[in-house]
Coordinates of C-alpha atoms and ligand atoms in Angstrom, one line a residue:
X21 CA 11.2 -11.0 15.2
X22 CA 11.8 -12.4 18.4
X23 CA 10.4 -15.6 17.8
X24 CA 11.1 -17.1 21.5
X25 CA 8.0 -14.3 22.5
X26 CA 5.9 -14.4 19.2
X27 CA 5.4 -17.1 16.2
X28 CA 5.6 -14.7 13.1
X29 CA 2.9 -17.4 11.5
X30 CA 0.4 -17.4 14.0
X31 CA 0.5 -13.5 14.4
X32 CA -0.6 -12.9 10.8
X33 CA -3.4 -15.9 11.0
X34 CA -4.9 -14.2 13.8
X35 CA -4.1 -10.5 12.2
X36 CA -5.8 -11.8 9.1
X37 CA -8.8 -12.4 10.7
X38 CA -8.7 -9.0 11.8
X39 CA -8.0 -7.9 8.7
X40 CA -11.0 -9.6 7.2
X41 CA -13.6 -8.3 10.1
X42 CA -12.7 -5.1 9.1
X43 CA -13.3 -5.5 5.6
X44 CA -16.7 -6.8 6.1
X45 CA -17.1 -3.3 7.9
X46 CA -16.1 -1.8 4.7
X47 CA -18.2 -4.2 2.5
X48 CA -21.3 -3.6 4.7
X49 CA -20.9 0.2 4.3
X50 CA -20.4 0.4 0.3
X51 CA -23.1 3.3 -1.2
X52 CA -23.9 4.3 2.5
X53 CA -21.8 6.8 3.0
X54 CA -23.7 9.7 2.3
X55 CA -22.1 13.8 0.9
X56 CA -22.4 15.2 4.6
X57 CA -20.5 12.6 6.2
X58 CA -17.7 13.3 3.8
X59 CA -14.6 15.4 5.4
X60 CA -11.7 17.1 3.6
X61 CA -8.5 16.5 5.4
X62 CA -6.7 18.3 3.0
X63 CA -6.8 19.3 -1.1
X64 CA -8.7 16.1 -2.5
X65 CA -8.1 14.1 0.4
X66 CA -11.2 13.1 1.8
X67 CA -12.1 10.8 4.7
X68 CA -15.6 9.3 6.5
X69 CA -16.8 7.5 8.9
X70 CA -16.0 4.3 7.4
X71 CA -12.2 4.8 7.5
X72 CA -12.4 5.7 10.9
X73 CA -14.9 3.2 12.5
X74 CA -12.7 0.1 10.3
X75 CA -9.3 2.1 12.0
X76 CA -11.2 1.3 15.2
X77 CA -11.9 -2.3 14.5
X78 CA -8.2 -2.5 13.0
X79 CA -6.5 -1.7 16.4
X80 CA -8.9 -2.8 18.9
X81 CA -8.3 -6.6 17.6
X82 CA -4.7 -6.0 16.7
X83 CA -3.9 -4.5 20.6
X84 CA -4.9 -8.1 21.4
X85 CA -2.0 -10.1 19.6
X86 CA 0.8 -8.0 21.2
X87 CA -0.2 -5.4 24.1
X88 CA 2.9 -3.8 23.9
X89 CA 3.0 -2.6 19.9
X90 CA 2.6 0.3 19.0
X91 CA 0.2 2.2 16.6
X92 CA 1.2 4.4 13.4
X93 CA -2.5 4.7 11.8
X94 CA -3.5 7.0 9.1
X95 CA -6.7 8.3 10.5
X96 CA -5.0 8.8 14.1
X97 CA -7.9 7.1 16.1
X98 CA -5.1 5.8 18.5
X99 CA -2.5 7.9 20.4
X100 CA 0.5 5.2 20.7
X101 CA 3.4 6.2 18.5
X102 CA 6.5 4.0 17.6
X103 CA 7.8 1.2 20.0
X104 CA 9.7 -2.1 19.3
X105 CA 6.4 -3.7 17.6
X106 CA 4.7 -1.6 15.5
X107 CA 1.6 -1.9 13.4
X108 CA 1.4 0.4 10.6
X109 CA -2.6 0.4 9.5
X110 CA -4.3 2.2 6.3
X111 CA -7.9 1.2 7.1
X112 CA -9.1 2.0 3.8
X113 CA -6.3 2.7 1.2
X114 CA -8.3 4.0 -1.8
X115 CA -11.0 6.4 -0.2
X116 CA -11.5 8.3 -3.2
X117 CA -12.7 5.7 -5.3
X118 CA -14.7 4.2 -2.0
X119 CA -16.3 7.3 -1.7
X120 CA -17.0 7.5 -5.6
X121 CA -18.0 3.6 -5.5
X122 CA -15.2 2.1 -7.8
X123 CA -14.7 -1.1 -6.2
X124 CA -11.0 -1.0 -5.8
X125 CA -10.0 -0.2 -2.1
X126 CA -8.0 -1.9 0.5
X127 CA -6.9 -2.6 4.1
X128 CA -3.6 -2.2 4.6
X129 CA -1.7 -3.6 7.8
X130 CA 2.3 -4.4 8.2
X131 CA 3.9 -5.3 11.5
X132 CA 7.4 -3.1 12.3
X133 CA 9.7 -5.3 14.3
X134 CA 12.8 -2.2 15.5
X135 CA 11.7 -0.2 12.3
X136 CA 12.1 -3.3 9.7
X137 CA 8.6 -5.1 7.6
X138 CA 7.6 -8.4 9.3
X139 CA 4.5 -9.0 8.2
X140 CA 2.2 -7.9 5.6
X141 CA -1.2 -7.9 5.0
X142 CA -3.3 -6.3 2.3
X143 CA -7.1 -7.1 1.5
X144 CA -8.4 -6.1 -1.6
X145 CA -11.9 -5.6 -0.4
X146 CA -14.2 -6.2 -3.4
X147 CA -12.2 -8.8 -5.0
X148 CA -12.0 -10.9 -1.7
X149 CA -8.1 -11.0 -2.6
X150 CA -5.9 -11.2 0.7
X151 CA -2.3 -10.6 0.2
X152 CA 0.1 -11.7 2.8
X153 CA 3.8 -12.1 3.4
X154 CA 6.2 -12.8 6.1
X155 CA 9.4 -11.6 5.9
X156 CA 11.9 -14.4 4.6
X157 CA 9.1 -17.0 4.5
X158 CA 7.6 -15.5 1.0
X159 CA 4.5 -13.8 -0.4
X160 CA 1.3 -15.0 -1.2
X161 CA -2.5 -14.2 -2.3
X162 CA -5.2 -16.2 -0.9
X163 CA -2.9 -18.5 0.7
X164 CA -1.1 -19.5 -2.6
X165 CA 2.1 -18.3 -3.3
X166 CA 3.0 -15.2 -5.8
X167 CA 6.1 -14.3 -7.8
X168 CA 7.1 -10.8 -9.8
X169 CA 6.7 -11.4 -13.7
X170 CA 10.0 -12.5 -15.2
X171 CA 9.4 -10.6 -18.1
X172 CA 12.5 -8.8 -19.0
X173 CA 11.6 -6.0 -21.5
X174 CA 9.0 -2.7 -20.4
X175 CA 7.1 -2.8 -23.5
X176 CA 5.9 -6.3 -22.6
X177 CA 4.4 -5.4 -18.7
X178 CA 1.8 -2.9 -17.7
X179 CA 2.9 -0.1 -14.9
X180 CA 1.2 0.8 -11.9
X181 CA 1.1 4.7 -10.8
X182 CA -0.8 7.2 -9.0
X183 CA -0.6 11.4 -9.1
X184 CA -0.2 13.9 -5.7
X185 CA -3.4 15.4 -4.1
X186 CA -1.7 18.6 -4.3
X187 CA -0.9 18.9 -8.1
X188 CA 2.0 21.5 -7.8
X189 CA 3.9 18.2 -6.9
X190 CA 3.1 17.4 -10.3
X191 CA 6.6 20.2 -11.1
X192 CA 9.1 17.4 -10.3
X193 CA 9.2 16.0 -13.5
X194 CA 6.1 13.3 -13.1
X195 CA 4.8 14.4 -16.1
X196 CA 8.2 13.9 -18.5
X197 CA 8.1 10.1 -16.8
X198 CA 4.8 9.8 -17.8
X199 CA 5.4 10.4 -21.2
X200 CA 8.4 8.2 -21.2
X201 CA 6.9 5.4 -19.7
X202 CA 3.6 6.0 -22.3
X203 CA 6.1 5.1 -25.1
X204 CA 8.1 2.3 -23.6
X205 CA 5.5 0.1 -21.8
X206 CA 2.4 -1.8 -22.6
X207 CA 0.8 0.8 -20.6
X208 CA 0.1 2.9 -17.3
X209 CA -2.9 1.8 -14.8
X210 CA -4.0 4.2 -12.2
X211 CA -6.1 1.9 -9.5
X212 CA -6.0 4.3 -6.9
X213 CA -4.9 2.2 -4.3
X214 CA -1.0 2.2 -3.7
X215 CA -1.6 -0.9 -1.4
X216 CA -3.2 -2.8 -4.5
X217 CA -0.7 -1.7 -7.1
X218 CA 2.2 -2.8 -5.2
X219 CA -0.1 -6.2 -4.9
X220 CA -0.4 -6.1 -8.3
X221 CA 3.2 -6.0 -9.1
X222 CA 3.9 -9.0 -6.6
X223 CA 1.7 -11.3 -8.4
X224 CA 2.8 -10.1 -11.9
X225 CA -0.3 -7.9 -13.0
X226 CA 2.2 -4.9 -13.1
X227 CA 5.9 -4.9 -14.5
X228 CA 6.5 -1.9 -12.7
X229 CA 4.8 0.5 -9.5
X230 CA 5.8 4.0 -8.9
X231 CA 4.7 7.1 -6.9
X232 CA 5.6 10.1 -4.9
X233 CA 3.8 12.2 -2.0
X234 CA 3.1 9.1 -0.2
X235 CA 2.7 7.7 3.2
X236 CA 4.0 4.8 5.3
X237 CA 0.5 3.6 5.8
X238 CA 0.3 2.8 2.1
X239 CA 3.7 1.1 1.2
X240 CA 4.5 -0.8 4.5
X241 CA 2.4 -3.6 4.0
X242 CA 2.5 -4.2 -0.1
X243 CA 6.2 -3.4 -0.6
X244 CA 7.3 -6.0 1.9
X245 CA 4.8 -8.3 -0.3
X246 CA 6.7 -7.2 -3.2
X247 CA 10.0 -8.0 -1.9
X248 CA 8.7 -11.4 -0.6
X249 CA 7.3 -12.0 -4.1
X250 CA 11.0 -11.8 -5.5
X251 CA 10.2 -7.7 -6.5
X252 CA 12.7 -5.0 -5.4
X253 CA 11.7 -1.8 -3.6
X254 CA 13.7 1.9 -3.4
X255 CA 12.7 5.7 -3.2
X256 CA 12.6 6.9 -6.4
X257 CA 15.2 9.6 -5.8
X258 CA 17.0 11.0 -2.7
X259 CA 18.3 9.0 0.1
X260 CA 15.6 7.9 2.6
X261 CA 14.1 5.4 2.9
X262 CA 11.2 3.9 0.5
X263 CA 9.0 3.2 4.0
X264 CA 8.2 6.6 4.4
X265 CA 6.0 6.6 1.0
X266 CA 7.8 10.0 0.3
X267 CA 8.8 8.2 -2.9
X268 CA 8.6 4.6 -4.2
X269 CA 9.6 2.4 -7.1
X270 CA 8.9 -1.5 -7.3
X271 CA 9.2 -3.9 -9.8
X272 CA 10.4 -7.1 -11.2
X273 CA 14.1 -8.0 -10.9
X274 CA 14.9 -8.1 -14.6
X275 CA 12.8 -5.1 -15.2
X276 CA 14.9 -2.9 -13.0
X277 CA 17.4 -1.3 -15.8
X278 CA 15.3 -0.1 -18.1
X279 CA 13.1 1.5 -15.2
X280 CA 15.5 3.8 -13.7
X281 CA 16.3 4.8 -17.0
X282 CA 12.6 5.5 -17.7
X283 CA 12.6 6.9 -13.9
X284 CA 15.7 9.4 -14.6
X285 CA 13.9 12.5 -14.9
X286 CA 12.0 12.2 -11.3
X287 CA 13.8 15.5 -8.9
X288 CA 13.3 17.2 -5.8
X289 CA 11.2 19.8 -6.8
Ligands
2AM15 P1 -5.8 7.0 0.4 O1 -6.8 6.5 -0.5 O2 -5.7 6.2 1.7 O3 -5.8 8.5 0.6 C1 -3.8 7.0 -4.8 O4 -2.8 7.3 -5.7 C2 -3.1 6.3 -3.6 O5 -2.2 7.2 -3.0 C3 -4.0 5.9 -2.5 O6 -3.3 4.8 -1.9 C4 -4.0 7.1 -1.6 O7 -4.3 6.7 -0.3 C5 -2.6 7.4 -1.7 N1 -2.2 8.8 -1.2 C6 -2.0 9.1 0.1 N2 -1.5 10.4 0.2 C7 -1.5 10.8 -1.1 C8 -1.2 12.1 -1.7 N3 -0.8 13.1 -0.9 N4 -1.3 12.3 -3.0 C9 -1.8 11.2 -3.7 N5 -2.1 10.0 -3.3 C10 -2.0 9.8 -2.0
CA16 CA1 -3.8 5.4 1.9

């Protein structure tokens, strides 16, 4: 980050502000959102006016910390593309269980400096829990700092996953991991939420997070957190890179052997 122009530090105080304006939005609109203002972008996934008017709030307060960043925004409410800064926003990472009024949703905000995580924010609406992290400087959850579990051993730590809207994704072998992980872990948690689980797995609630068919919008922000927490972070398979959410594996350090084994029969379908 080119410090001489920003101060990493301030940035995210003044971003989490932001951040927490725009869950208030959220908070205020919970059981308001009624079937006919409910949209289907594509098979099961499903946006409002909520995710679009918080998108809003996101980037008109963001524009003001740096006027030259750009914008990569999941509900496209802004036409600026990549540039040296770049804010990477899910206004409301869990929709589906907003829309169905289970209360675990997020806002989800990471600052790009040439391509690379800088800072992190996620805010777990319902729970008032705000995750941040700066890159190098650590990872923390209502301003107190957060660690990966050091548990060693799968069967002792729970695992974080989600499933892809379209279910023919469900062919490249999710369903033999499944299985696998079902018998060699204390057990699999679906919150619905990628931002939260990979939360979860920097403060030690998960072992282990994986998923496929994803976006950058949802693993920007919490898999720098994870890193910063002491947690690694790779695609699952192939060679690109886990930002793109195409596919995404975090966990604890000491956790990492036995999770690739239990991660070996993930392919390109
Ligand atoms: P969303 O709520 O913002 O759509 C659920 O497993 C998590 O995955 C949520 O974070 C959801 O984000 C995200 N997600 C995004 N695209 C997805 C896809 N194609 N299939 C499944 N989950 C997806
Ligand atoms: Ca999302």
């Amino acid at each position: 980050m080119n410090e001489a122009l920003y101060n990493s530090q301030e940035l995210l105080n003044n971003a989490v502000e932001v951040v927490y304006a725009a869950g208030a939005f959220i908070r205020s609109n919970r059981k308001k959102v009624l079937q006919e203002d409910i949209e289907e972008k594509g098979t099961n996934s499903l946006v409002s006016f909520v995710d679009k008017t918080t998108e809003k709030i996101l980037v008109e307060g963001l524009r003001l910390l740096i006027p030259e960043a750009g914008f990569i925004t999941e509900e496209d409410m802004v036409t600026q593309g990549k540039k040296t800064w770049t804010w990477v926003i899910d206004p409301l990472d869990g929709t589906t269980n907003f829309l169905h009024d289970i209360p675990v949703f997020s806002v989800s905000v990471a600052l790009l400096f040439e391509d690379n995580p800088e800072i992190a924010i996620v805010y777990e609406v319902v729970g008032d829990e705000m995750f941040t992290a700066i890159k190098n400087k650590g990872a923390f959850l209502n301003s107190l700092p957060i660690r990966v579990t050091s548990e060693t051993n799968t069967k002792n730590v729970l695992f974080g996953t989600g499933f892809p809207y379209e279910k023919d994704n469900l062919t490249n072998g999710h369903l033999d991991v499944l299985q696998k992980v079902l018998l060699h872990s204390r057990g699999i948690r679906r919150m619905g939420s990628a931002a939260v689980d990979l939360c979860y797995v920097a403060c030690g609630r998960f072992g282990v997070f994986y998923e496929t068919d994803l976006n950058s919008w949802d693993v920007a922000a919490g898999g720098l957190i994870v890193q910063e927490a002491g947690g690694l972070v790779s695609s699952l398979y192939g060679t690109q890179s886990w930002l793109t959410g195409e596919n995404i594996l975090a966990c604890a350090p000491g956790l990492e052997k036995e999770t690739l084994w239990l991660m070996q029969d993930f392919r390109k379908s």
